[in-house]
Short mmCIF file of N, CA and C and ligand atoms in Angstrom, two decimals:
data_model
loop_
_atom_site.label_atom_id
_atom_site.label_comp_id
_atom_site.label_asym_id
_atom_site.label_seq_id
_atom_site.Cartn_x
_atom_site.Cartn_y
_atom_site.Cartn_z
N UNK L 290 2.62 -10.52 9.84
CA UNK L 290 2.88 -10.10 8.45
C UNK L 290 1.58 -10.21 7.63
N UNK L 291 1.29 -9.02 6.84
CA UNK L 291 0.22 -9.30 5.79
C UNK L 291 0.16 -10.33 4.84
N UNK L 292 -0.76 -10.63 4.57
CA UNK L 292 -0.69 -11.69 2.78
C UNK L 292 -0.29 -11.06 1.71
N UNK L 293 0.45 -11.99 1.12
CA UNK L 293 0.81 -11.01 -0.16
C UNK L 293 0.38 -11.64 -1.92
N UNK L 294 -0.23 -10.67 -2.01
CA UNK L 294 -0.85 -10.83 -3.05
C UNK L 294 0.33 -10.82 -4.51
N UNK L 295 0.47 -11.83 -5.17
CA UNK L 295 1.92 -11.72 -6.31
C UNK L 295 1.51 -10.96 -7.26
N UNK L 296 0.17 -9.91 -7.35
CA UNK L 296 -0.47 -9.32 -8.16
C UNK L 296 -0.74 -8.01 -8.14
N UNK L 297 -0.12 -7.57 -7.12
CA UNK L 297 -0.82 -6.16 -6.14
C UNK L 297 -0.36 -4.93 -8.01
N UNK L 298 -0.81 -4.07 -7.24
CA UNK L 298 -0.25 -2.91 -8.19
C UNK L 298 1.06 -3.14 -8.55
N UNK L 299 1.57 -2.42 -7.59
CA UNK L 299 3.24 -2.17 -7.73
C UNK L 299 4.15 -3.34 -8.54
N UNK L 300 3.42 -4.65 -8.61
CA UNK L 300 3.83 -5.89 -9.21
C UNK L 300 3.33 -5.54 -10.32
N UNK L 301 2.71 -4.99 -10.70
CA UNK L 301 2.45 -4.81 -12.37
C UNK L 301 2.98 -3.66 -12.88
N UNK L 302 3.18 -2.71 -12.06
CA UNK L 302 4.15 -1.70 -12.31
C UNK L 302 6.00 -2.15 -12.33
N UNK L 303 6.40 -3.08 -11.79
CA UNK L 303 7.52 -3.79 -11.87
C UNK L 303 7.85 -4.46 -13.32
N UNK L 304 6.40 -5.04 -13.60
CA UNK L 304 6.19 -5.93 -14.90
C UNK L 304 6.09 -5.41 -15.67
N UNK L 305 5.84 -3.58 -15.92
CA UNK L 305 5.61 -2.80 -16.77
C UNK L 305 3.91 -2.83 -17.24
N UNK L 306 3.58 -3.58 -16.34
CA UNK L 306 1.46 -3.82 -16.94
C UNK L 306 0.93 -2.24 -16.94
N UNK L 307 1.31 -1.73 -15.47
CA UNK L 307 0.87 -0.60 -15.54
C UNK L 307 2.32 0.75 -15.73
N UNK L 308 1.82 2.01 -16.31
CA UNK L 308 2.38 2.87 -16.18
C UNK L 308 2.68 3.77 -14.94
N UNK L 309 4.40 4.04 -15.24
CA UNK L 309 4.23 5.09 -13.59
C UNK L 309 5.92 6.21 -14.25
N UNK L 310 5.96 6.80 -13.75
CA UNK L 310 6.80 7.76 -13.86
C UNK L 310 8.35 7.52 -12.85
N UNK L 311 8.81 6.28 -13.85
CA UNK L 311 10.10 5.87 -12.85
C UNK L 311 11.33 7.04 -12.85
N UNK L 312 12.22 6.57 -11.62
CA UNK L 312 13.25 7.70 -11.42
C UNK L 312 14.11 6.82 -11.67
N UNK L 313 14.25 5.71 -10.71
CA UNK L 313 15.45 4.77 -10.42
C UNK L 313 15.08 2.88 -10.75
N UNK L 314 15.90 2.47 -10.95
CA UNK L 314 15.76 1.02 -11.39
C UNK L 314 17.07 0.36 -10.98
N UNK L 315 17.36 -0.57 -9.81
CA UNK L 315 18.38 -1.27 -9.72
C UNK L 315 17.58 -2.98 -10.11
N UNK L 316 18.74 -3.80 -10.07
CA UNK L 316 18.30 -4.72 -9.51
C UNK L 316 16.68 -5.20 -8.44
N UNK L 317 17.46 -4.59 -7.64
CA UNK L 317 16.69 -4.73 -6.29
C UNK L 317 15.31 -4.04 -5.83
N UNK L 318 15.06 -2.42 -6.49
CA UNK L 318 14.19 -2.05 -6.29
C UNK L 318 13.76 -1.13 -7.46
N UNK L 319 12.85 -0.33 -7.44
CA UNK L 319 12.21 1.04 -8.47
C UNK L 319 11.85 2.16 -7.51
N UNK L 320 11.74 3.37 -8.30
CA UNK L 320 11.27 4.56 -7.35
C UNK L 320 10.89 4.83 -8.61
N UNK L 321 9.34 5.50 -8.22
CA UNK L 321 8.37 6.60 -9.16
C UNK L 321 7.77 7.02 -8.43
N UNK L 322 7.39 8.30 -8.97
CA UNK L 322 6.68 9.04 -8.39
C UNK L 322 4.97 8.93 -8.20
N UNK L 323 4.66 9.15 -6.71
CA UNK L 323 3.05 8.56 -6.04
C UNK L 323 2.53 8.99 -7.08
N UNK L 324 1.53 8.69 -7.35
CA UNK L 324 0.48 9.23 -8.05
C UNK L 324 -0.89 10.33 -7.56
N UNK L 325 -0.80 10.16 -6.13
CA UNK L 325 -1.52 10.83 -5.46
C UNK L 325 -0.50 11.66 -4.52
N UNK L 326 0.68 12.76 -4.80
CA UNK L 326 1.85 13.02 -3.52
C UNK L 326 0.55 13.89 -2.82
N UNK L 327 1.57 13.55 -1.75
CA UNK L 327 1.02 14.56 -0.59
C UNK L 327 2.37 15.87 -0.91
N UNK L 328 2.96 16.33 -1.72
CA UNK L 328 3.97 17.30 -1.86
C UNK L 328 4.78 17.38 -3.37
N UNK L 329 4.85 18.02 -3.68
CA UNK L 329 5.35 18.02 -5.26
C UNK L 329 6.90 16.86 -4.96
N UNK L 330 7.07 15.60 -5.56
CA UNK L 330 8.39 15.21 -5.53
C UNK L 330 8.24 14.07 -4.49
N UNK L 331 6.51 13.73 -3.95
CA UNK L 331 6.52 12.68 -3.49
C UNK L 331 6.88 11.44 -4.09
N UNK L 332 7.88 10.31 -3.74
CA UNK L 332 8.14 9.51 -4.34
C UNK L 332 8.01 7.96 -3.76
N UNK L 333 8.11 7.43 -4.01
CA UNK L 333 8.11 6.30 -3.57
C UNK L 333 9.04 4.90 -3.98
N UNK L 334 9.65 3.95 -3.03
CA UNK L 334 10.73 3.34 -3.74
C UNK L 334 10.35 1.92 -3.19
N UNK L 335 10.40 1.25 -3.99
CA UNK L 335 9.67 -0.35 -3.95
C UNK L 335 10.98 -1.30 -3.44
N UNK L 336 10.64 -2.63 -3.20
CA UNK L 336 11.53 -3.24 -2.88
C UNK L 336 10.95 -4.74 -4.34
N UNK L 337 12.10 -5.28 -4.71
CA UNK L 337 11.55 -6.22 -5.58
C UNK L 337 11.24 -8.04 -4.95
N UNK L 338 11.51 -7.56 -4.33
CA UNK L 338 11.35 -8.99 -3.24
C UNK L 338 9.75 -8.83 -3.24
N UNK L 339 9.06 -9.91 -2.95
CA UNK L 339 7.75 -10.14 -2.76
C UNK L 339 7.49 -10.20 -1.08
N UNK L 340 7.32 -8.79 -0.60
CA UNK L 340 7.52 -8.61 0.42
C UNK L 340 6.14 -7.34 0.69
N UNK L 341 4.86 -7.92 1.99
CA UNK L 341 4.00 -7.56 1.85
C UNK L 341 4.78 -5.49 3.10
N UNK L 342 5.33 -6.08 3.69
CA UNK L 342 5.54 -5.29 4.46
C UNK L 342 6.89 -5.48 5.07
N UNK L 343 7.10 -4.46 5.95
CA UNK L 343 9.11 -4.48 7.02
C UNK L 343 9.29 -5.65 7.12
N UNK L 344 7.88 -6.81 7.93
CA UNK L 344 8.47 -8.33 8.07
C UNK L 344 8.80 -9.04 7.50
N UNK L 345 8.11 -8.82 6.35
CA UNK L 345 8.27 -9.45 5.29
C UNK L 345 9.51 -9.74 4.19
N UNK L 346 10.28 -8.72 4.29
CA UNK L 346 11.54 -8.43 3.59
C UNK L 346 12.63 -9.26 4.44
N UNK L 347 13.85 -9.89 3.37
CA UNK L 347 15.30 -10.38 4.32
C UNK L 347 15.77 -8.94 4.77
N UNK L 348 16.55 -9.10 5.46
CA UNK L 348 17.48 -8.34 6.14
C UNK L 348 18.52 -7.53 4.88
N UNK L 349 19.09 -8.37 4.04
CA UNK L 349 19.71 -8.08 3.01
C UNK L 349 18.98 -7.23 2.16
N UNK L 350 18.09 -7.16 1.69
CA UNK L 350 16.53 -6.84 0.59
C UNK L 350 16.58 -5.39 0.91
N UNK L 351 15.96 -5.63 2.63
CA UNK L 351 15.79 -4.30 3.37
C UNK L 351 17.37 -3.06 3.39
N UNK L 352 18.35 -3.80 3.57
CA UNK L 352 19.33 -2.83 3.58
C UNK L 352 19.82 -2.31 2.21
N UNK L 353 19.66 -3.10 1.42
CA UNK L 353 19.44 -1.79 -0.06
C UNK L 353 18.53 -1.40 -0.21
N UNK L 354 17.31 -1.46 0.25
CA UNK L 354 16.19 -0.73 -0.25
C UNK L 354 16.51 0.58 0.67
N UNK L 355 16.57 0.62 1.85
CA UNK L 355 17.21 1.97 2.62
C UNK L 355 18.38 2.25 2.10
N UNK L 356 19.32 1.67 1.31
CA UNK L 356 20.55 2.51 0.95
C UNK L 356 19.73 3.66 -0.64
N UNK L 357 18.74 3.42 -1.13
CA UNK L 357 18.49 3.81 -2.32
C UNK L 357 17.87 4.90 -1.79
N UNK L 358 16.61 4.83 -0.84
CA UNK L 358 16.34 5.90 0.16
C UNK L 358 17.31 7.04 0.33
N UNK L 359 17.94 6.73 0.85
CA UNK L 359 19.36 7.45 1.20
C UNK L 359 19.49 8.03 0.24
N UNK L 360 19.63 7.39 -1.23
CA UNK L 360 20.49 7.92 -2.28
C UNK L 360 19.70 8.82 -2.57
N UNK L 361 18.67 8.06 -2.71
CA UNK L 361 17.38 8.99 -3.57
C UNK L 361 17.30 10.49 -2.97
N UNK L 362 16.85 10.46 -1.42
CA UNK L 362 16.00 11.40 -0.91
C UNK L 362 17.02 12.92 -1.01
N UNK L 363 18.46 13.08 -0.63
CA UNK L 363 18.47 14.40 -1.14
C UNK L 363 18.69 15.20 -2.51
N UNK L 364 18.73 14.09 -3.63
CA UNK L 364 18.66 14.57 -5.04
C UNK L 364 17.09 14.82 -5.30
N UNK L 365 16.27 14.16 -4.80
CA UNK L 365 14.61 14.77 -4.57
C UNK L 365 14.51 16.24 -3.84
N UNK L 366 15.07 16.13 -3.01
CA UNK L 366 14.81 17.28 -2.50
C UNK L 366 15.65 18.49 -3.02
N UNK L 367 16.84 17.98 -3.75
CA UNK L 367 17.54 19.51 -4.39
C UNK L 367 16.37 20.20 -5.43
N UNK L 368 15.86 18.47 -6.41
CA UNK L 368 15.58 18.51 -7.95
C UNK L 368 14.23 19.55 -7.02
N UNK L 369 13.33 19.19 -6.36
CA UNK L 369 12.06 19.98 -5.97
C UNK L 369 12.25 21.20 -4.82
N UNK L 370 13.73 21.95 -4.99
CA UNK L 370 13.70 22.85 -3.94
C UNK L 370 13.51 22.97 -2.75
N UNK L 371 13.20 22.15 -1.94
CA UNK L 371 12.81 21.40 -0.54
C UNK L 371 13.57 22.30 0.25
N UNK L 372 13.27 21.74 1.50
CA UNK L 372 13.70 22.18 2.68
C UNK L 372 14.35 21.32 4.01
N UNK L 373 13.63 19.79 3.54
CA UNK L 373 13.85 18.83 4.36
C UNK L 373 12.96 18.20 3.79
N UNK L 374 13.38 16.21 4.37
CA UNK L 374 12.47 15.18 3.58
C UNK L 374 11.92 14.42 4.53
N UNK L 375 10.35 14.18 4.33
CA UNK L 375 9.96 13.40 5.42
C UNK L 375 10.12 11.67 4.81
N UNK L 376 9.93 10.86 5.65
CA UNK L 376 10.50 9.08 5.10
C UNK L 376 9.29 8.76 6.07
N UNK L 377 8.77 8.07 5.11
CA UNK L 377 7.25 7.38 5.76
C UNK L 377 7.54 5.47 5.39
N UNK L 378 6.92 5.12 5.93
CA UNK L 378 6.54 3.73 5.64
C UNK L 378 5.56 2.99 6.63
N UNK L 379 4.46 2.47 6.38
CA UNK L 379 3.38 1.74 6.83
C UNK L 379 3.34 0.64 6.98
N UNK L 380 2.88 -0.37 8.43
CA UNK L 380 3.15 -1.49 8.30
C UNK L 380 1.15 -2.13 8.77
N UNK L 381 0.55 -2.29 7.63
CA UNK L 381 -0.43 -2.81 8.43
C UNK L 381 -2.05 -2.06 8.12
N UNK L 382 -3.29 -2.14 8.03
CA UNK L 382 -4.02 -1.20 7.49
C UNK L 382 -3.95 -0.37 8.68
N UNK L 383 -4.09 -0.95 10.08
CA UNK L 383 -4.37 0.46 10.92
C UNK L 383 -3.27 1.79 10.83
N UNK L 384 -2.18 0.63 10.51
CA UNK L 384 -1.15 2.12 10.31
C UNK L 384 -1.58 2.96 9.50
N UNK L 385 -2.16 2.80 8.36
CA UNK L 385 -2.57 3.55 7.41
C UNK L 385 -1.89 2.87 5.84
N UNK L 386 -1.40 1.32 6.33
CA UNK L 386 -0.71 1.32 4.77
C UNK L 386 -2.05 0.52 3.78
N UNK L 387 -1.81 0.91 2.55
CA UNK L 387 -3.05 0.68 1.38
C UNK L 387 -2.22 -0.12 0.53
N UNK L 388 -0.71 -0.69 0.29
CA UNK L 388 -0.60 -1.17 -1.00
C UNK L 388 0.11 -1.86 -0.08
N UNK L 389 0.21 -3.36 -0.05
CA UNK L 389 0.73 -4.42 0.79
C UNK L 389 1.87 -5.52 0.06
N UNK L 390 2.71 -4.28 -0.37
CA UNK L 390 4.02 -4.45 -1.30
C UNK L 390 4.89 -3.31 -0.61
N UNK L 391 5.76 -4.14 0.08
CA UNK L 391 6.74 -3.03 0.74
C UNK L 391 7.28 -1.39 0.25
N UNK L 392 7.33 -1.12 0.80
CA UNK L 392 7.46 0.36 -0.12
C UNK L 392 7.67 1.30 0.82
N UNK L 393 8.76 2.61 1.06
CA UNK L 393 9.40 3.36 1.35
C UNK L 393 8.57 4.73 0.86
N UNK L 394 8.02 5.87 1.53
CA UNK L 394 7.55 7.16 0.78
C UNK L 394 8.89 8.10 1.31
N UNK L 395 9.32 8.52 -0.08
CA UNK L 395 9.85 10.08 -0.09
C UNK L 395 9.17 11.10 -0.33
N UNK L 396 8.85 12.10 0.83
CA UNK L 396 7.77 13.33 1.08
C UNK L 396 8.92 14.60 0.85
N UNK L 397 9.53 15.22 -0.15
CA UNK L 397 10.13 16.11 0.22
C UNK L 397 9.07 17.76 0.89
N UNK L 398 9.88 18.21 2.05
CA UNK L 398 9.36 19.36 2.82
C UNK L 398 9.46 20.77 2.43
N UNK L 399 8.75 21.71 2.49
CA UNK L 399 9.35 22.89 2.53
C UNK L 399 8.87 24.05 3.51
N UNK L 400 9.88 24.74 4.35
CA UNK L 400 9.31 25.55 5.22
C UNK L 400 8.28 26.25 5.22
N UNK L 401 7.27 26.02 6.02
CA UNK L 401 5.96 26.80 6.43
C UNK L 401 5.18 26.02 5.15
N UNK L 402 5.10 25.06 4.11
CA UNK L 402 4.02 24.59 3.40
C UNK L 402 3.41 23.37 4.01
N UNK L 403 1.89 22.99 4.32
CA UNK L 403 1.65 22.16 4.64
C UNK L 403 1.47 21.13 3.65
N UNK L 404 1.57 19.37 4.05
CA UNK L 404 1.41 18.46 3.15
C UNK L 404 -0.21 18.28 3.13
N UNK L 405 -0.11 17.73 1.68
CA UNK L 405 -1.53 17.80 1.60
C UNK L 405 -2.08 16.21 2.11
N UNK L 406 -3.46 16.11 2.19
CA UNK L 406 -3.67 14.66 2.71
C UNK L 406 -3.53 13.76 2.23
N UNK L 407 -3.23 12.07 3.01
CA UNK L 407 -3.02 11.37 1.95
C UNK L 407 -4.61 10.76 1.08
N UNK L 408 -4.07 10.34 -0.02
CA UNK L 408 -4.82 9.71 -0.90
C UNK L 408 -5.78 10.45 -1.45
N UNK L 409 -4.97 12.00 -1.26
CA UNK L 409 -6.60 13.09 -1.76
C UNK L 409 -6.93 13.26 -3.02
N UNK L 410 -6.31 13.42 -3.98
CA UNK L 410 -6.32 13.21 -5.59
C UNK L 410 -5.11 13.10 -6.24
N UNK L 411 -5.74 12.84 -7.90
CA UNK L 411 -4.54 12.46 -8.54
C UNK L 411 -4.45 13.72 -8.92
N UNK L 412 -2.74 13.54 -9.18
CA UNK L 412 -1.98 15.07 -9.51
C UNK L 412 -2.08 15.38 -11.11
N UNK L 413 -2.03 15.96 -11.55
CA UNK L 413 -2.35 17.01 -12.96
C UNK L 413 -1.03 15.90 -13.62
N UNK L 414 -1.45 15.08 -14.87
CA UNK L 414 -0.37 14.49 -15.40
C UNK L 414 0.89 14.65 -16.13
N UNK L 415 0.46 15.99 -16.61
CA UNK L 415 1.79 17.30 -16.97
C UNK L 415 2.48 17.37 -15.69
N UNK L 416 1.54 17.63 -14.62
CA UNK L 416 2.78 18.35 -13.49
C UNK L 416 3.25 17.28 -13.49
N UNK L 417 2.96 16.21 -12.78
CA UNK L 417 3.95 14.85 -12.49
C UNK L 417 4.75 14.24 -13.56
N UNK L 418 4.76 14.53 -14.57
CA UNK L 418 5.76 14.54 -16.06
C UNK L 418 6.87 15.54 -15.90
N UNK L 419 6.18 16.79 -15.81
CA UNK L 419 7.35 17.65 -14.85
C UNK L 419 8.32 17.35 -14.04
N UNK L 420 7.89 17.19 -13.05
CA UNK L 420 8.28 16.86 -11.66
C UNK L 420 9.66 15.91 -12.09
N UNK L 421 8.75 14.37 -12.87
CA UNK L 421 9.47 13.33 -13.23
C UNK L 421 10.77 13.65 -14.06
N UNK L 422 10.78 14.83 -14.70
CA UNK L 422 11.71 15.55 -15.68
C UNK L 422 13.07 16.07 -14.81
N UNK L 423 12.20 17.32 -14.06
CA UNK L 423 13.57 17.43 -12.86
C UNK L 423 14.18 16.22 -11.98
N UNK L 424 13.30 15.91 -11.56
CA UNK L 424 14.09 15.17 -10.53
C UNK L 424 15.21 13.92 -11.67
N UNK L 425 14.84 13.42 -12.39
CA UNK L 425 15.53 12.54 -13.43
C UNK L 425 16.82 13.52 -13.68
N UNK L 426 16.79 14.48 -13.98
CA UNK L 426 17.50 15.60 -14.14
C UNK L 426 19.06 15.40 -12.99
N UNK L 427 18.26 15.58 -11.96
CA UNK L 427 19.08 15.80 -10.80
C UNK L 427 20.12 14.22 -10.74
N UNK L 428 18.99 13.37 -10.64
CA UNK L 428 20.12 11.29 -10.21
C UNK L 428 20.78 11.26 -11.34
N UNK L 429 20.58 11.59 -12.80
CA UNK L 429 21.21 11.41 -13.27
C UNK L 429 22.80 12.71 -14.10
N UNK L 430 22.92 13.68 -12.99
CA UNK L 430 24.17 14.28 -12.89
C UNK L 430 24.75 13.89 -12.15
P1 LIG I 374 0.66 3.24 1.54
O1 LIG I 374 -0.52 3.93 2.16
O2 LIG I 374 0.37 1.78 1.28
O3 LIG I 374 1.93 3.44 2.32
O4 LIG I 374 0.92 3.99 0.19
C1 LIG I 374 0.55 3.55 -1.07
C2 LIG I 374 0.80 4.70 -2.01
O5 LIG I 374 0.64 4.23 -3.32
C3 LIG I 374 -0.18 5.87 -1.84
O6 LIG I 374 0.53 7.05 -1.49
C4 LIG I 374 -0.86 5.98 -3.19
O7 LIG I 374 -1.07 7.32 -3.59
C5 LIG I 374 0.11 5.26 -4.11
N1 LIG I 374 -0.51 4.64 -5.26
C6 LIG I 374 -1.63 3.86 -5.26
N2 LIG I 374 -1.92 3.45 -6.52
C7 LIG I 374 -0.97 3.99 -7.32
C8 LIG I 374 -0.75 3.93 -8.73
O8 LIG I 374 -1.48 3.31 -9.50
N3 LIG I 374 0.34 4.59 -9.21
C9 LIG I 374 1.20 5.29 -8.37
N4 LIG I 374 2.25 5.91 -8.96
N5 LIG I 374 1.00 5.37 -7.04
C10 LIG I 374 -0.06 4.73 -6.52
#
């Protein structure tokens, strides 16, 4: 299991320190949208447990954070027209994970578009205000 830092980003985005473009808020976890998607409607859904990674989380923690997944991912993909949703999660730097606060990516797909790379830039802050508009749109009908 990684170290976990009680300070990382996503912990100040929980705390409200930093700004992010939330969808969902239980108890247990948040979803906003990446700041860098690899796809219009990339999202991402936190777990509130201080949990650096999969090991890191109880068993309990982990099974609502995948039930919100669940919930989340095909109202993402109606709100952004999709086609299908990819579900990422990183355990580790070689895997490729960068923020060492558990966290779930919703990639919604669409036929024949490729995703763009990760961590390639930040998205236009209108569009992702957008984005944040529909999809809010959609969880909450
Ligand atoms: P990881 O590679 O750890 O699975 O993914 C971390 C994700 O967090 C990346 O996709 C990255 O774009 C996103 N991210 C990093 N910093 C910020 C931020 O300040 N705000 C938001 N909304 N996303 C961030």
């Amino acid at each position: 299991m990684a170290a976990y830092d009680p300070d990382n980003i996503f912990v100040k985005m929980l705390k409200g320190e930093i700004p992010c473009h939330k969808l969902y808020e239980d108890d247990d976890t948040l979803a906003f949208l990446d700041i860098m998607p690899r796809t219009e409607g990339h999202v991402l859904v936190i777990t509130k447990e201080p949990a650096p990674d999969l090991y890191g989380i109880s068993p309990e923690g982990l099974a609502k954070l995948a039930a919100v997944v669940q919930k989340l991912a095909p109202k993402i993909k109606d709100a952004v027209g999709a086609d299908g949703v990819l579900i990422q999660q990183f355990n580790g730097a070689a895997a490729g994970q960068t923020v060492f606060h558990l966290h779930f990516h919703i990639i919604p797909r669409k036929d024949g578009v490729p995703m763009g790379p990760e961590g390639a830039k930040m998205a236009d802050p209108d569009a992702l205000a957008a984005t944040a508009e529909k999809i809010r749109n959609v969880i909450s009908a």
